[in-house]
CSV table of N, CA and C in Angstrom, one decimal:
chain,number,residue,atom,x,y,z
A,1,MET,N,-50.5,-1.9,-64.6
A,1,MET,CA,-50.1,-3.0,-65.4
A,1,MET,C,-49.0,-2.7,-66.4
A,2,SER,N,-48.5,-1.5,-66.4
A,2,SER,CA,-47.5,-1.1,-67.3
A,2,SER,C,-46.2,-1.8,-67.0
A,3,GLY,N,-45.9,-2.1,-65.7
A,3,GLY,CA,-44.7,-2.8,-65.3
A,3,GLY,C,-44.7,-4.3,-65.5
A,4,LEU,N,-45.8,-4.9,-65.8
A,4,LEU,CA,-45.9,-6.3,-66.0
A,4,LEU,C,-45.6,-6.7,-67.4
A,5,PRO,N,-45.0,-7.9,-67.6
A,5,PRO,CA,-44.8,-8.4,-68.9
A,5,PRO,C,-46.1,-8.6,-69.6
A,6,PRO,N,-46.1,-8.5,-71.0
A,6,PRO,CA,-47.4,-8.6,-71.7
A,6,PRO,C,-48.1,-9.9,-71.5
A,7,SER,N,-47.3,-11.0,-71.3
A,7,SER,CA,-47.9,-12.3,-71.2
A,7,SER,C,-48.8,-12.4,-70.0
A,8,ILE,N,-48.4,-11.7,-68.9
A,8,ILE,CA,-49.2,-11.8,-67.7
A,8,ILE,C,-50.6,-11.1,-67.9
A,9,GLY,N,-50.6,-10.0,-68.6
A,9,GLY,CA,-51.9,-9.4,-68.9
A,9,GLY,C,-52.8,-10.3,-69.7
A,10,PHE,N,-52.2,-11.0,-70.7
A,10,PHE,CA,-53.0,-11.9,-71.5
A,10,PHE,C,-53.5,-13.0,-70.6
A,11,HIS,N,-52.7,-13.6,-69.8
A,11,HIS,CA,-53.1,-14.7,-68.9
A,11,HIS,C,-54.2,-14.3,-67.9
A,12,LEU,N,-54.0,-13.0,-67.4
A,12,LEU,CA,-55.0,-12.5,-66.5
A,12,LEU,C,-56.4,-12.3,-67.2
A,13,ALA,N,-56.4,-11.8,-68.4
A,13,ALA,CA,-57.6,-11.6,-69.2
A,13,ALA,C,-58.2,-13.0,-69.5
A,14,LEU,N,-57.4,-13.9,-69.9
A,14,LEU,CA,-57.9,-15.3,-70.2
A,14,LEU,C,-58.5,-15.9,-69.0
A,15,GLY,N,-57.8,-15.8,-67.8
A,15,GLY,CA,-58.4,-16.4,-66.6
A,15,GLY,C,-59.7,-15.7,-66.2
A,16,MET,N,-59.8,-14.4,-66.4
A,16,MET,CA,-61.1,-13.7,-66.1
A,16,MET,C,-62.2,-14.2,-67.0
A,17,MET,N,-61.8,-14.4,-68.3
A,17,MET,CA,-62.8,-14.9,-69.3
A,17,MET,C,-63.3,-16.3,-68.9
A,18,PHE,N,-62.4,-17.2,-68.6
A,18,PHE,CA,-62.8,-18.5,-68.2
A,18,PHE,C,-63.6,-18.6,-66.9
A,19,GLY,N,-63.2,-17.7,-66.0
A,19,GLY,CA,-63.9,-17.6,-64.7
A,19,GLY,C,-65.4,-17.1,-65.0
A,20,PHE,N,-65.5,-16.2,-65.8
A,20,PHE,CA,-66.9,-15.7,-66.2
A,20,PHE,C,-67.7,-16.8,-66.8
A,21,LEU,N,-67.1,-17.5,-67.8
A,21,LEU,CA,-67.8,-18.6,-68.5
A,21,LEU,C,-68.2,-19.7,-67.5
A,22,ALA,N,-67.3,-20.0,-66.5
A,22,ALA,CA,-67.6,-21.1,-65.6
A,22,ALA,C,-68.7,-20.6,-64.6
A,23,LEU,N,-68.7,-19.4,-64.3
A,23,LEU,CA,-69.8,-18.8,-63.4
A,23,LEU,C,-71.1,-18.9,-64.2
A,24,HIS,N,-71.1,-18.5,-65.5
A,24,HIS,CA,-72.3,-18.5,-66.3
A,24,HIS,C,-72.8,-19.9,-66.5
A,25,LEU,N,-71.9,-20.8,-66.7
A,25,LEU,CA,-72.3,-22.2,-66.9
A,25,LEU,C,-72.9,-22.8,-65.6
A,26,ALA,N,-72.3,-22.5,-64.5
A,26,ALA,CA,-72.9,-23.0,-63.2
A,26,ALA,C,-74.3,-22.4,-63.0
A,27,PHE,N,-74.5,-21.1,-63.3
A,27,PHE,CA,-75.8,-20.5,-63.1
A,27,PHE,C,-76.8,-21.1,-64.1
A,28,ALA,N,-76.4,-21.4,-65.3
A,28,ALA,CA,-77.3,-22.1,-66.2
A,28,ALA,C,-77.7,-23.5,-65.8
A,29,VAL,N,-76.8,-24.2,-65.2
A,29,VAL,CA,-77.1,-25.6,-64.8
A,29,VAL,C,-78.0,-25.5,-63.6
A,30,ILE,N,-77.8,-24.6,-62.6
A,30,ILE,CA,-78.7,-24.5,-61.5
A,30,ILE,C,-80.1,-24.1,-62.0
A,31,LEU,N,-80.2,-23.2,-62.9
A,31,LEU,CA,-81.5,-22.7,-63.4
A,31,LEU,C,-82.2,-23.9,-64.1
A,32,TYR,N,-81.4,-24.7,-64.9
A,32,TYR,CA,-82.0,-25.8,-65.6
A,32,TYR,C,-82.5,-26.9,-64.6
A,33,LEU,N,-81.8,-27.2,-63.5
A,33,LEU,CA,-82.2,-28.1,-62.5
A,33,LEU,C,-83.4,-27.7,-61.8
A,34,LEU,N,-83.5,-26.4,-61.5
A,34,LEU,CA,-84.7,-25.8,-60.9
A,34,LEU,C,-85.9,-25.9,-61.8
A,35,PHE,N,-85.7,-25.6,-63.1
A,35,PHE,CA,-86.8,-25.7,-64.1
A,35,PHE,C,-87.2,-27.2,-64.2
A,36,ALA,N,-86.3,-28.1,-64.3
A,36,ALA,CA,-86.7,-29.5,-64.5
A,36,ALA,C,-87.4,-30.1,-63.2
A,37,THR,N,-86.9,-29.6,-62.0
A,37,THR,CA,-87.6,-30.1,-60.8
A,37,THR,C,-89.0,-29.5,-60.7
A,38,ALA,N,-89.2,-28.3,-61.2
A,38,ALA,CA,-90.6,-27.7,-61.2
A,38,ALA,C,-91.4,-28.5,-62.2
A,39,GLN,N,-90.9,-28.8,-63.3
A,39,GLN,CA,-91.6,-29.7,-64.3
A,39,GLN,C,-91.9,-31.0,-63.7
A,40,TYR,N,-91.0,-31.6,-63.0
A,40,TYR,CA,-91.2,-32.9,-62.4
A,40,TYR,C,-92.4,-32.8,-61.4
A,41,CYS,N,-92.5,-31.8,-60.6
A,41,CYS,CA,-93.6,-31.6,-59.7
A,41,CYS,C,-94.9,-31.4,-60.4
A,42,MET,N,-94.9,-30.6,-61.5
A,42,MET,CA,-96.1,-30.5,-62.3
A,42,MET,C,-96.6,-31.8,-62.9
A,43,PHE,N,-95.6,-32.6,-63.4
A,43,PHE,CA,-96.0,-33.8,-64.0
A,43,PHE,C,-96.5,-34.8,-63.0
A,44,ARG,N,-96.0,-34.8,-61.8
A,44,ARG,CA,-96.5,-35.6,-60.7
A,44,ARG,C,-97.9,-35.2,-60.3
A,45,LYS,N,-98.2,-33.9,-60.3
A,45,LYS,CA,-99.5,-33.4,-60.0
A,45,LYS,C,-100.5,-33.9,-61.1
A,46,ALA,N,-100.0,-34.0,-62.3
A,46,ALA,CA,-100.9,-34.5,-63.4
A,46,ALA,C,-101.0,-36.0,-63.5
A,47,LYS,N,-100.2,-36.7,-62.6
A,47,LYS,CA,-100.2,-38.1,-62.6
A,47,LYS,C,-99.8,-38.7,-63.9
A,48,VAL,N,-98.8,-38.1,-64.5
A,48,VAL,CA,-98.3,-38.6,-65.8
A,48,VAL,C,-97.3,-39.7,-65.6
A,49,PRO,N,-97.3,-40.8,-66.3
A,49,PRO,CA,-96.3,-41.8,-66.1
A,49,PRO,C,-94.9,-41.2,-66.5
A,50,LEU,N,-93.9,-41.6,-65.8
A,50,LEU,CA,-92.5,-41.3,-66.1
A,50,LEU,C,-92.2,-39.8,-65.9
A,51,PRO,N,-92.6,-39.2,-64.8
A,51,PRO,CA,-92.4,-37.7,-64.6
A,51,PRO,C,-90.9,-37.4,-64.5
A,52,TRP,N,-90.0,-38.3,-64.2
A,52,TRP,CA,-88.6,-38.1,-64.1
A,52,TRP,C,-88.0,-37.8,-65.5
A,53,LEU,N,-88.7,-38.0,-66.6
A,53,LEU,CA,-88.2,-37.6,-67.9
A,53,LEU,C,-88.0,-36.1,-68.0
A,54,SER,N,-88.6,-35.3,-67.1
A,54,SER,CA,-88.4,-33.9,-67.1
A,54,SER,C,-87.0,-33.4,-67.0
A,55,TYR,N,-86.1,-34.3,-66.5
A,55,TYR,CA,-84.7,-33.9,-66.4
A,55,TYR,C,-83.9,-34.2,-67.6
A,56,ILE,N,-84.4,-34.9,-68.6
A,56,ILE,CA,-83.7,-35.2,-69.9
A,56,ILE,C,-84.2,-34.2,-70.9
A,57,PRO,N,-83.3,-33.5,-71.6
A,57,PRO,CA,-83.7,-32.4,-72.4
A,57,PRO,C,-84.8,-32.6,-73.5
A,58,VAL,N,-84.7,-33.6,-74.3
A,58,VAL,CA,-85.7,-33.8,-75.3
A,58,VAL,C,-86.8,-34.7,-74.8
A,59,ALA,N,-86.5,-35.7,-74.0
A,59,ALA,CA,-87.5,-36.6,-73.5
A,59,ALA,C,-88.5,-35.9,-72.6
A,60,ASN,N,-88.2,-34.7,-72.1
A,60,ASN,CA,-89.2,-34.0,-71.2
A,60,ASN,C,-90.4,-33.6,-72.0
A,61,LEU,N,-90.4,-33.7,-73.3
A,61,LEU,CA,-91.6,-33.4,-74.1
A,61,LEU,C,-92.7,-34.5,-74.0
A,62,TYR,N,-92.3,-35.7,-73.7
A,62,TYR,CA,-93.3,-36.8,-73.5
A,62,TYR,C,-94.2,-36.5,-72.4
A,63,PRO,N,-93.8,-36.2,-71.1
A,63,PRO,CA,-94.8,-35.9,-70.1
A,63,PRO,C,-95.5,-34.6,-70.4
A,64,LEU,N,-94.8,-33.7,-71.1
A,64,LEU,CA,-95.5,-32.4,-71.4
A,64,LEU,C,-96.7,-32.7,-72.4
A,65,PHE,N,-96.4,-33.5,-73.4
A,65,PHE,CA,-97.5,-33.8,-74.3
A,65,PHE,C,-98.6,-34.6,-73.6
A,66,ARG,N,-98.3,-35.5,-72.7
A,66,ARG,CA,-99.3,-36.2,-71.9
A,66,ARG,C,-100.1,-35.2,-71.0
A,67,THR,N,-99.4,-34.3,-70.4
A,67,THR,CA,-100.1,-33.3,-69.5
A,67,THR,C,-101.0,-32.4,-70.3
A,68,THR,N,-100.6,-31.9,-71.4
A,68,THR,CA,-101.4,-31.0,-72.2
A,68,THR,C,-102.3,-31.7,-73.2
A,69,ARG,N,-102.3,-33.0,-73.2
A,69,ARG,CA,-103.2,-33.8,-74.0
A,69,ARG,C,-103.2,-33.4,-75.5
A,70,VAL,N,-101.9,-33.4,-76.0
A,70,VAL,CA,-101.7,-33.2,-77.4
A,70,VAL,C,-101.2,-34.5,-78.0
A,71,THR,N,-101.3,-34.7,-79.3
A,71,THR,CA,-100.9,-36.0,-79.9
A,71,THR,C,-99.4,-36.1,-79.9
A,72,MET,N,-98.9,-37.3,-79.9
A,72,MET,CA,-97.5,-37.5,-79.9
A,72,MET,C,-96.9,-37.2,-81.3
A,73,TRP,N,-97.7,-36.9,-82.3
A,73,TRP,CA,-97.2,-36.5,-83.6
A,73,TRP,C,-96.5,-35.1,-83.5
A,74,ASN,N,-96.7,-34.4,-82.4
A,74,ASN,CA,-96.0,-33.1,-82.2
A,74,ASN,C,-94.5,-33.3,-82.1
A,75,TRP,N,-94.0,-34.5,-81.9
A,75,TRP,CA,-92.6,-34.7,-81.9
A,75,TRP,C,-92.0,-34.3,-83.2
A,76,LEU,N,-92.8,-34.4,-84.3
A,76,LEU,CA,-92.3,-34.1,-85.6
A,76,LEU,C,-91.8,-32.6,-85.7
A,77,TRP,N,-92.4,-31.7,-84.9
A,77,TRP,CA,-92.0,-30.3,-84.9
A,77,TRP,C,-90.5,-30.2,-84.5
A,78,LEU,N,-90.0,-31.1,-83.8
A,78,LEU,CA,-88.5,-31.1,-83.5
A,78,LEU,C,-87.7,-31.2,-84.7
A,79,LEU,N,-88.2,-31.8,-85.8
A,79,LEU,CA,-87.5,-31.9,-87.0
A,79,LEU,C,-87.4,-30.7,-87.9
A,80,ALA,N,-88.2,-29.7,-87.5
A,80,ALA,CA,-88.3,-28.5,-88.3
A,80,ALA,C,-86.9,-27.8,-88.5
A,81,PRO,N,-86.1,-27.6,-87.4
A,81,PRO,CA,-84.8,-27.0,-87.6
A,81,PRO,C,-83.9,-27.9,-88.4
A,82,VAL,N,-84.0,-29.2,-88.3
A,82,VAL,CA,-83.2,-30.1,-89.0
A,82,VAL,C,-83.5,-30.0,-90.5
A,83,VAL,N,-84.8,-30.1,-90.8
A,83,VAL,CA,-85.2,-30.0,-92.2
A,83,VAL,C,-84.7,-28.6,-92.8
A,84,GLY,N,-84.8,-27.6,-92.0
A,84,GLY,CA,-84.4,-26.2,-92.5
A,84,GLY,C,-82.9,-26.2,-92.7
A,85,GLY,N,-82.1,-26.8,-91.8
A,85,GLY,CA,-80.7,-26.9,-92.0
A,85,GLY,C,-80.3,-27.7,-93.2
A,86,ILE,N,-80.9,-28.8,-93.5
A,86,ILE,CA,-80.6,-29.6,-94.7
A,86,ILE,C,-81.0,-28.8,-95.9
A,87,ALA,N,-82.1,-28.1,-95.9
A,87,ALA,CA,-82.6,-27.2,-97.0
A,87,ALA,C,-81.6,-26.1,-97.3
A,88,ILE,N,-81.0,-25.6,-96.2
A,88,ILE,CA,-80.0,-24.5,-96.4
A,88,ILE,C,-78.7,-25.1,-97.1
A,89,LEU,N,-78.4,-26.3,-96.8
A,89,LEU,CA,-77.2,-26.9,-97.4
A,89,LEU,C,-77.5,-27.2,-98.9
A,90,LEU,N,-78.7,-27.6,-99.2
A,90,LEU,CA,-79.0,-28.0,-100.6
A,90,LEU,C,-79.3,-26.8,-101.5
A,91,TRP,N,-80.1,-25.9,-101.0
A,91,TRP,CA,-80.5,-24.7,-101.8
A,91,TRP,C,-80.4,-23.6,-100.9
A,92,HIS,N,-79.4,-22.7,-101.1
A,92,HIS,CA,-79.1,-21.7,-100.1
A,92,HIS,C,-80.2,-20.8,-99.8
A,93,TRP,N,-80.7,-19.9,-100.7
A,93,TRP,CA,-81.7,-18.9,-100.4
A,93,TRP,C,-83.0,-19.5,-100.2
A,94,VAL,N,-83.4,-20.6,-101.0
A,94,VAL,CA,-84.6,-21.2,-100.8
A,94,VAL,C,-84.6,-22.0,-99.4
A,95,GLY,N,-83.5,-22.5,-99.1
A,95,GLY,CA,-83.3,-23.2,-97.8
A,95,GLY,C,-83.5,-22.2,-96.6
A,96,VAL,N,-82.9,-21.0,-96.8
A,96,VAL,CA,-83.1,-20.0,-95.7
A,96,VAL,C,-84.6,-19.7,-95.5
A,97,ALA,N,-85.3,-19.6,-96.6
A,97,ALA,CA,-86.8,-19.3,-96.5
A,97,ALA,C,-87.5,-20.5,-95.9
A,98,ILE,N,-87.1,-21.7,-96.3
A,98,ILE,CA,-87.7,-22.9,-95.7
A,98,ILE,C,-87.4,-23.0,-94.2
A,99,CYS,N,-86.2,-22.8,-93.8
A,99,CYS,CA,-85.8,-22.8,-92.4
A,99,CYS,C,-86.5,-21.8,-91.6
A,100,ALA,N,-86.6,-20.6,-92.1
A,100,ALA,CA,-87.3,-19.5,-91.4
A,100,ALA,C,-88.8,-19.9,-91.2
A,101,THR,N,-89.4,-20.4,-92.2
A,101,THR,CA,-90.8,-20.8,-92.1
A,101,THR,C,-91.0,-22.0,-91.2
A,102,ALA,N,-90.1,-23.0,-91.2
A,102,ALA,CA,-90.2,-24.1,-90.3
A,102,ALA,C,-90.0,-23.6,-88.8
A,103,LEU,N,-89.1,-22.7,-88.6
A,103,LEU,CA,-88.9,-22.2,-87.2
A,103,LEU,C,-90.1,-21.4,-86.7
A,104,ILE,N,-90.8,-20.7,-87.6
A,104,ILE,CA,-92.0,-20.0,-87.2
A,104,ILE,C,-93.1,-20.9,-86.8
A,105,PHE,N,-93.2,-22.0,-87.6
A,105,PHE,CA,-94.3,-23.0,-87.3
A,105,PHE,C,-93.9,-23.7,-86.0
A,106,TYR,N,-92.6,-24.0,-85.8
A,106,TYR,CA,-92.2,-24.6,-84.5
A,106,TYR,C,-92.5,-23.7,-83.3
A,107,PHE,N,-92.2,-22.4,-83.4
A,107,PHE,CA,-92.5,-21.5,-82.3
A,107,PHE,C,-94.0,-21.4,-82.0
A,108,ILE,N,-94.8,-21.4,-83.1
A,108,ILE,CA,-96.2,-21.4,-82.9
A,108,ILE,C,-96.7,-22.6,-82.2
A,109,ALA,N,-96.2,-23.8,-82.5
A,109,ALA,CA,-96.5,-25.0,-81.9
A,109,ALA,C,-96.1,-25.0,-80.4
A,110,ALA,N,-94.9,-24.5,-80.1
A,110,ALA,CA,-94.4,-24.4,-78.7
A,110,ALA,C,-95.2,-23.4,-77.9
A,111,ILE,N,-95.7,-22.3,-78.5
A,111,ILE,CA,-96.6,-21.4,-77.7
A,111,ILE,C,-97.9,-22.1,-77.5
A,112,ARG,N,-98.4,-22.8,-78.4
A,112,ARG,CA,-99.6,-23.6,-78.2
A,112,ARG,C,-99.5,-24.6,-77.1
A,113,TRP,N,-98.4,-25.3,-77.0
A,113,TRP,CA,-98.2,-26.2,-75.9
A,113,TRP,C,-98.2,-25.5,-74.6
A,114,GLN,N,-97.6,-24.3,-74.5
A,114,GLN,CA,-97.5,-23.6,-73.3
A,114,GLN,C,-98.9,-23.1,-72.9
A,115,VAL,N,-99.7,-22.6,-73.8
A,115,VAL,CA,-101.1,-22.2,-73.5
A,115,VAL,C,-101.9,-23.3,-73.0
A,116,ARG,N,-101.7,-24.5,-73.6
A,116,ARG,CA,-102.5,-25.7,-73.1
A,116,ARG,C,-102.0,-26.1,-71.7
A,117,LEU,N,-100.7,-25.9,-71.4
A,117,LEU,CA,-100.1,-26.3,-70.1
A,117,LEU,C,-100.7,-25.3,-69.0
A,118,PHE,N,-100.7,-24.0,-69.3
A,118,PHE,CA,-101.3,-23.1,-68.4
A,118,PHE,C,-102.7,-23.3,-68.1
A,119,LYS,N,-103.5,-23.6,-69.2
A,119,LYS,CA,-104.9,-23.9,-69.0
A,119,LYS,C,-105.1,-25.2,-68.2
A,120,ALA,N,-104.2,-26.2,-68.4
A,120,ALA,CA,-104.4,-27.4,-67.6
A,120,ALA,C,-104.2,-27.2,-66.1
A,121,PHE,N,-103.5,-26.2,-65.7
A,121,PHE,CA,-103.3,-25.9,-64.3
A,121,PHE,C,-104.1,-24.7,-63.9
A,122,GLY,N,-105.0,-24.3,-64.7
A,122,GLY,CA,-105.9,-23.2,-64.3
A,122,GLY,C,-105.2,-21.8,-64.3
A,123,MET,N,-104.1,-21.7,-65.0
A,123,MET,CA,-103.4,-20.4,-65.1
A,123,MET,C,-103.9,-19.7,-66.3
A,124,SER,N,-103.8,-18.4,-66.3
A,124,SER,CA,-104.2,-17.6,-67.5
A,124,SER,C,-103.1,-17.6,-68.5
A,125,PRO,N,-103.5,-17.9,-69.8
A,125,PRO,CA,-102.5,-17.9,-70.9
A,125,PRO,C,-101.9,-16.5,-71.1
A,126,LEU,N,-102.4,-15.5,-70.5
A,126,LEU,CA,-101.9,-14.1,-70.6
A,126,LEU,C,-100.4,-14.0,-70.1
A,127,TRP,N,-100.0,-15.0,-69.2
A,127,TRP,CA,-98.7,-15.0,-68.7
A,127,TRP,C,-97.7,-15.1,-69.9
A,128,LEU,N,-98.1,-15.7,-71.0
A,128,LEU,CA,-97.3,-15.8,-72.2
A,128,LEU,C,-96.9,-14.5,-72.8
A,129,LEU,N,-97.5,-13.5,-72.4
A,129,LEU,CA,-97.1,-12.1,-73.0
A,129,LEU,C,-95.7,-11.8,-72.6
A,130,GLY,N,-95.2,-12.5,-71.5
A,130,GLY,CA,-93.8,-12.3,-71.1
A,130,GLY,C,-92.8,-12.7,-72.2
A,131,LEU,N,-93.3,-13.5,-73.2
A,131,LEU,CA,-92.4,-14.0,-74.3
A,131,LEU,C,-92.0,-12.8,-75.1
A,132,ILE,N,-92.8,-11.7,-75.1
A,132,ILE,CA,-92.4,-10.5,-75.9
A,132,ILE,C,-91.0,-10.0,-75.4
A,133,GLY,N,-90.7,-10.3,-74.2
A,133,GLY,CA,-89.4,-9.8,-73.7
A,133,GLY,C,-88.2,-10.5,-74.4
A,134,TRP,N,-88.4,-11.6,-75.1
A,134,TRP,CA,-87.4,-12.2,-75.9
A,134,TRP,C,-87.0,-11.4,-77.1
A,135,LEU,N,-87.8,-10.5,-77.5
A,135,LEU,CA,-87.5,-9.6,-78.6
A,135,LEU,C,-86.6,-8.4,-78.2
A,136,VAL,N,-86.5,-8.1,-76.9
A,136,VAL,CA,-85.8,-7.0,-76.4
A,136,VAL,C,-84.4,-7.5,-76.0
A,137,PRO,N,-83.3,-6.9,-76.6
A,137,PRO,CA,-82.0,-7.3,-76.2
A,137,PRO,C,-81.8,-7.2,-74.7
A,138,TYR,N,-81.0,-8.1,-74.1
A,138,TYR,CA,-80.6,-8.1,-72.7
A,138,TYR,C,-81.8,-8.4,-71.8
A,139,LEU,N,-83.0,-8.6,-72.3
A,139,LEU,CA,-84.1,-8.9,-71.5
A,139,LEU,C,-84.5,-10.4,-71.6
A,140,SER,N,-83.9,-11.1,-72.6
A,140,SER,CA,-84.3,-12.5,-72.9
A,140,SER,C,-83.9,-13.4,-71.7
A,141,SER,N,-82.7,-13.1,-71.1
A,141,SER,CA,-82.4,-14.0,-69.9
A,141,SER,C,-83.3,-13.8,-68.7
A,142,LEU,N,-83.8,-12.6,-68.6
A,142,LEU,CA,-84.8,-12.3,-67.5
A,142,LEU,C,-86.1,-13.0,-67.8
A,143,VAL,N,-86.5,-13.1,-69.1
A,143,VAL,CA,-87.7,-13.8,-69.4
A,143,VAL,C,-87.5,-15.3,-69.1
A,144,TRP,N,-86.4,-15.9,-69.3
A,144,TRP,CA,-86.1,-17.3,-69.0
A,144,TRP,C,-86.2,-17.5,-67.5
A,145,ILE,N,-85.6,-16.6,-66.7
A,145,ILE,CA,-85.7,-16.7,-65.3
A,145,ILE,C,-87.2,-16.5,-64.8
A,146,GLY,N,-87.9,-15.6,-65.5
A,146,GLY,CA,-89.3,-15.5,-65.1
A,146,GLY,C,-90.2,-16.7,-65.4
A,147,PHE,N,-89.9,-17.4,-66.5
A,147,PHE,CA,-90.6,-18.7,-66.8
A,147,PHE,C,-90.2,-19.7,-65.8
A,148,VAL,N,-89.0,-19.8,-65.3
A,148,VAL,CA,-88.6,-20.7,-64.3
A,148,VAL,C,-89.3,-20.4,-63.0
A,149,VAL,N,-89.5,-19.2,-62.6
A,149,VAL,CA,-90.3,-18.8,-61.5
A,149,VAL,C,-91.7,-19.2,-61.6
A,150,LEU,N,-92.3,-19.0,-62.8
A,150,LEU,CA,-93.7,-19.3,-63.1
A,150,LEU,C,-93.9,-20.9,-63.0
A,151,TYR,N,-93.0,-21.6,-63.6
A,151,TYR,CA,-93.0,-23.1,-63.5
A,151,TYR,C,-92.9,-23.5,-62.0
A,152,CYS,N,-92.1,-22.9,-61.3
A,152,CYS,CA,-91.9,-23.2,-59.8
A,152,CYS,C,-93.2,-23.0,-59.1
A,153,ILE,N,-93.9,-21.9,-59.4
A,153,ILE,CA,-95.2,-21.6,-58.7
A,153,ILE,C,-96.2,-22.7,-59.1
A,154,ILE,N,-96.3,-23.0,-60.4
A,154,ILE,CA,-97.2,-24.1,-60.8
A,154,ILE,C,-96.8,-25.4,-60.1
A,155,GLY,N,-95.5,-25.7,-60.1
A,155,GLY,CA,-95.1,-27.1,-59.6
A,155,GLY,C,-95.1,-27.2,-58.1
A,156,PHE,N,-94.8,-26.2,-57.4
A,156,PHE,CA,-94.6,-26.3,-56.0
A,156,PHE,C,-95.8,-25.8,-55.1
A,157,HIS,N,-96.6,-25.0,-55.7
A,157,HIS,CA,-97.7,-24.4,-54.9
A,157,HIS,C,-98.8,-25.5,-54.8
A,158,SER,N,-99.2,-25.7,-53.5
A,158,SER,CA,-100.2,-26.8,-53.2
A,158,SER,C,-101.6,-26.4,-53.6
A,159,GLY,N,-101.9,-25.1,-53.8
A,159,GLY,CA,-103.2,-24.7,-54.2
A,159,GLY,C,-103.5,-24.8,-55.7
A,160,ILE,N,-102.4,-25.0,-56.5
A,160,ILE,CA,-102.6,-25.1,-58.0
A,160,ILE,C,-102.7,-26.6,-58.3
A,161,ARG,N,-103.9,-26.9,-58.8
A,161,ARG,CA,-104.2,-28.3,-59.1
A,161,ARG,C,-104.2,-28.6,-60.7
A,162,TYR,N,-104.0,-29.8,-61.0
A,162,TYR,CA,-104.1,-30.2,-62.4
A,162,TYR,C,-105.6,-30.5,-62.7
A,163,ARG,N,-106.1,-29.9,-63.8
A,163,ARG,CA,-107.5,-30.1,-64.2
A,163,ARG,C,-107.4,-31.0,-65.5
A,164,PRO,N,-107.7,-32.3,-65.3
A,164,PRO,CA,-107.5,-33.2,-66.5
A,164,PRO,C,-108.5,-33.0,-67.6
A,165,TYR,N,-109.6,-32.3,-67.4
A,165,TYR,CA,-110.6,-32.1,-68.4
A,165,TYR,C,-110.6,-30.6,-68.8
A,166,PHE,N,-109.5,-30.0,-68.8
A,166,PHE,CA,-109.4,-28.5,-69.1
A,166,PHE,C,-109.9,-28.2,-70.5
A,167,ASP,N,-109.8,-29.1,-71.4
A,167,ASP,CA,-110.1,-28.8,-72.8
A,167,ASP,C,-111.6,-29.2,-73.1
A,168,TRP,N,-112.3,-29.7,-72.2
A,168,TRP,CA,-113.8,-29.9,-72.4
A,168,TRP,C,-114.5,-28.7,-72.1
A,169,GLU,N,-115.6,-28.5,-72.8
A,169,GLU,CA,-116.4,-27.2,-72.6
A,169,GLU,C,-117.0,-27.2,-71.2
A,170,GLY,N,-117.5,-28.3,-70.8
A,170,GLY,CA,-118.2,-28.3,-69.5
A,170,GLY,C,-117.3,-28.4,-68.3
A,171,GLY,N,-116.0,-28.6,-68.5
A,171,GLY,CA,-115.0,-28.7,-67.5
A,171,GLY,C,-114.9,-30.1,-66.9
A,172,GLY,N,-115.6,-31.0,-67.3
A,172,GLY,CA,-115.6,-32.4,-66.9
A,172,GLY,C,-115.8,-33.3,-68.0
A,173,PRO,N,-115.7,-34.6,-67.7
A,173,PRO,CA,-115.9,-35.6,-68.8
A,173,PRO,C,-117.3,-35.6,-69.2
A,174,PRO,N,-117.6,-36.0,-70.5
A,174,PRO,CA,-118.9,-36.0,-70.9
A,174,PRO,C,-119.7,-37.2,-70.3
A,175,SER,N,-120.9,-37.0,-70.0
A,175,SER,CA,-121.7,-38.0,-69.3
A,175,SER,C,-122.8,-38.5,-70.3
A,176,ASP,N,-123.4,-39.6,-70.0
A,176,ASP,CA,-124.5,-40.2,-70.8
A,176,ASP,C,-125.7,-39.3,-70.9
A,177,LYS,N,-125.9,-38.4,-69.9
A,177,LYS,CA,-127.0,-37.5,-69.9
A,177,LYS,C,-126.9,-36.3,-70.8
A,178,ASP,N,-125.6,-36.0,-71.2
A,178,ASP,CA,-125.4,-34.9,-72.0
A,178,ASP,C,-126.1,-35.1,-73.4
A,179,PRO,N,-126.6,-34.0,-74.0
A,179,PRO,CA,-127.2,-34.2,-75.3
A,179,PRO,C,-126.1,-34.4,-76.3
A,180,PRO,N,-126.4,-35.2,-77.4
A,180,PRO,CA,-125.3,-35.5,-78.4
A,180,PRO,C,-124.9,-34.2,-79.1
A,181,ALA,N,-123.7,-34.1,-79.4
A,181,ALA,CA,-123.2,-32.9,-80.2
A,181,ALA,C,-123.7,-33.0,-81.6
A,182,VAL,N,-124.1,-31.8,-82.1
A,182,VAL,CA,-124.6,-31.8,-83.4
A,182,VAL,C,-123.6,-31.3,-84.4
């Protein structure tokens, strides 16, 4: 490269950078579509209305909440980062503490949703131990791919069924013959 003008080297580096970014974006889009399709199949197994919402980034929480049988008030957890950001703008250090606390509560809620989703399909919640990989640098993207594979197994495998009464102690709906709860 010593015989080339300096502008060619710059354009070559810029082209390589944009090529890498385009390849990375294409991989992310393919991974997202695979993830959304697996969610769509899971929601169809659960007979949730509007399973196609799995392809829309924030709207995919509606069928998730219906599948895991959590209240729709959980939508408010999406406001945690917004409230934290506003708090940072108003009171800097106090806002940082509020934002960090809100994000911790949001992550706890998200893990709870995943545990309920795995239980709804008869999977062990121990699969969530893979989330520890997000704490290790360079391993977080592999954790994301692992969860896409896990969702594909749940969504596409014909042997994995949705259990609508997963949160009942007896495994089924209560009957009239059951003794009253004390």
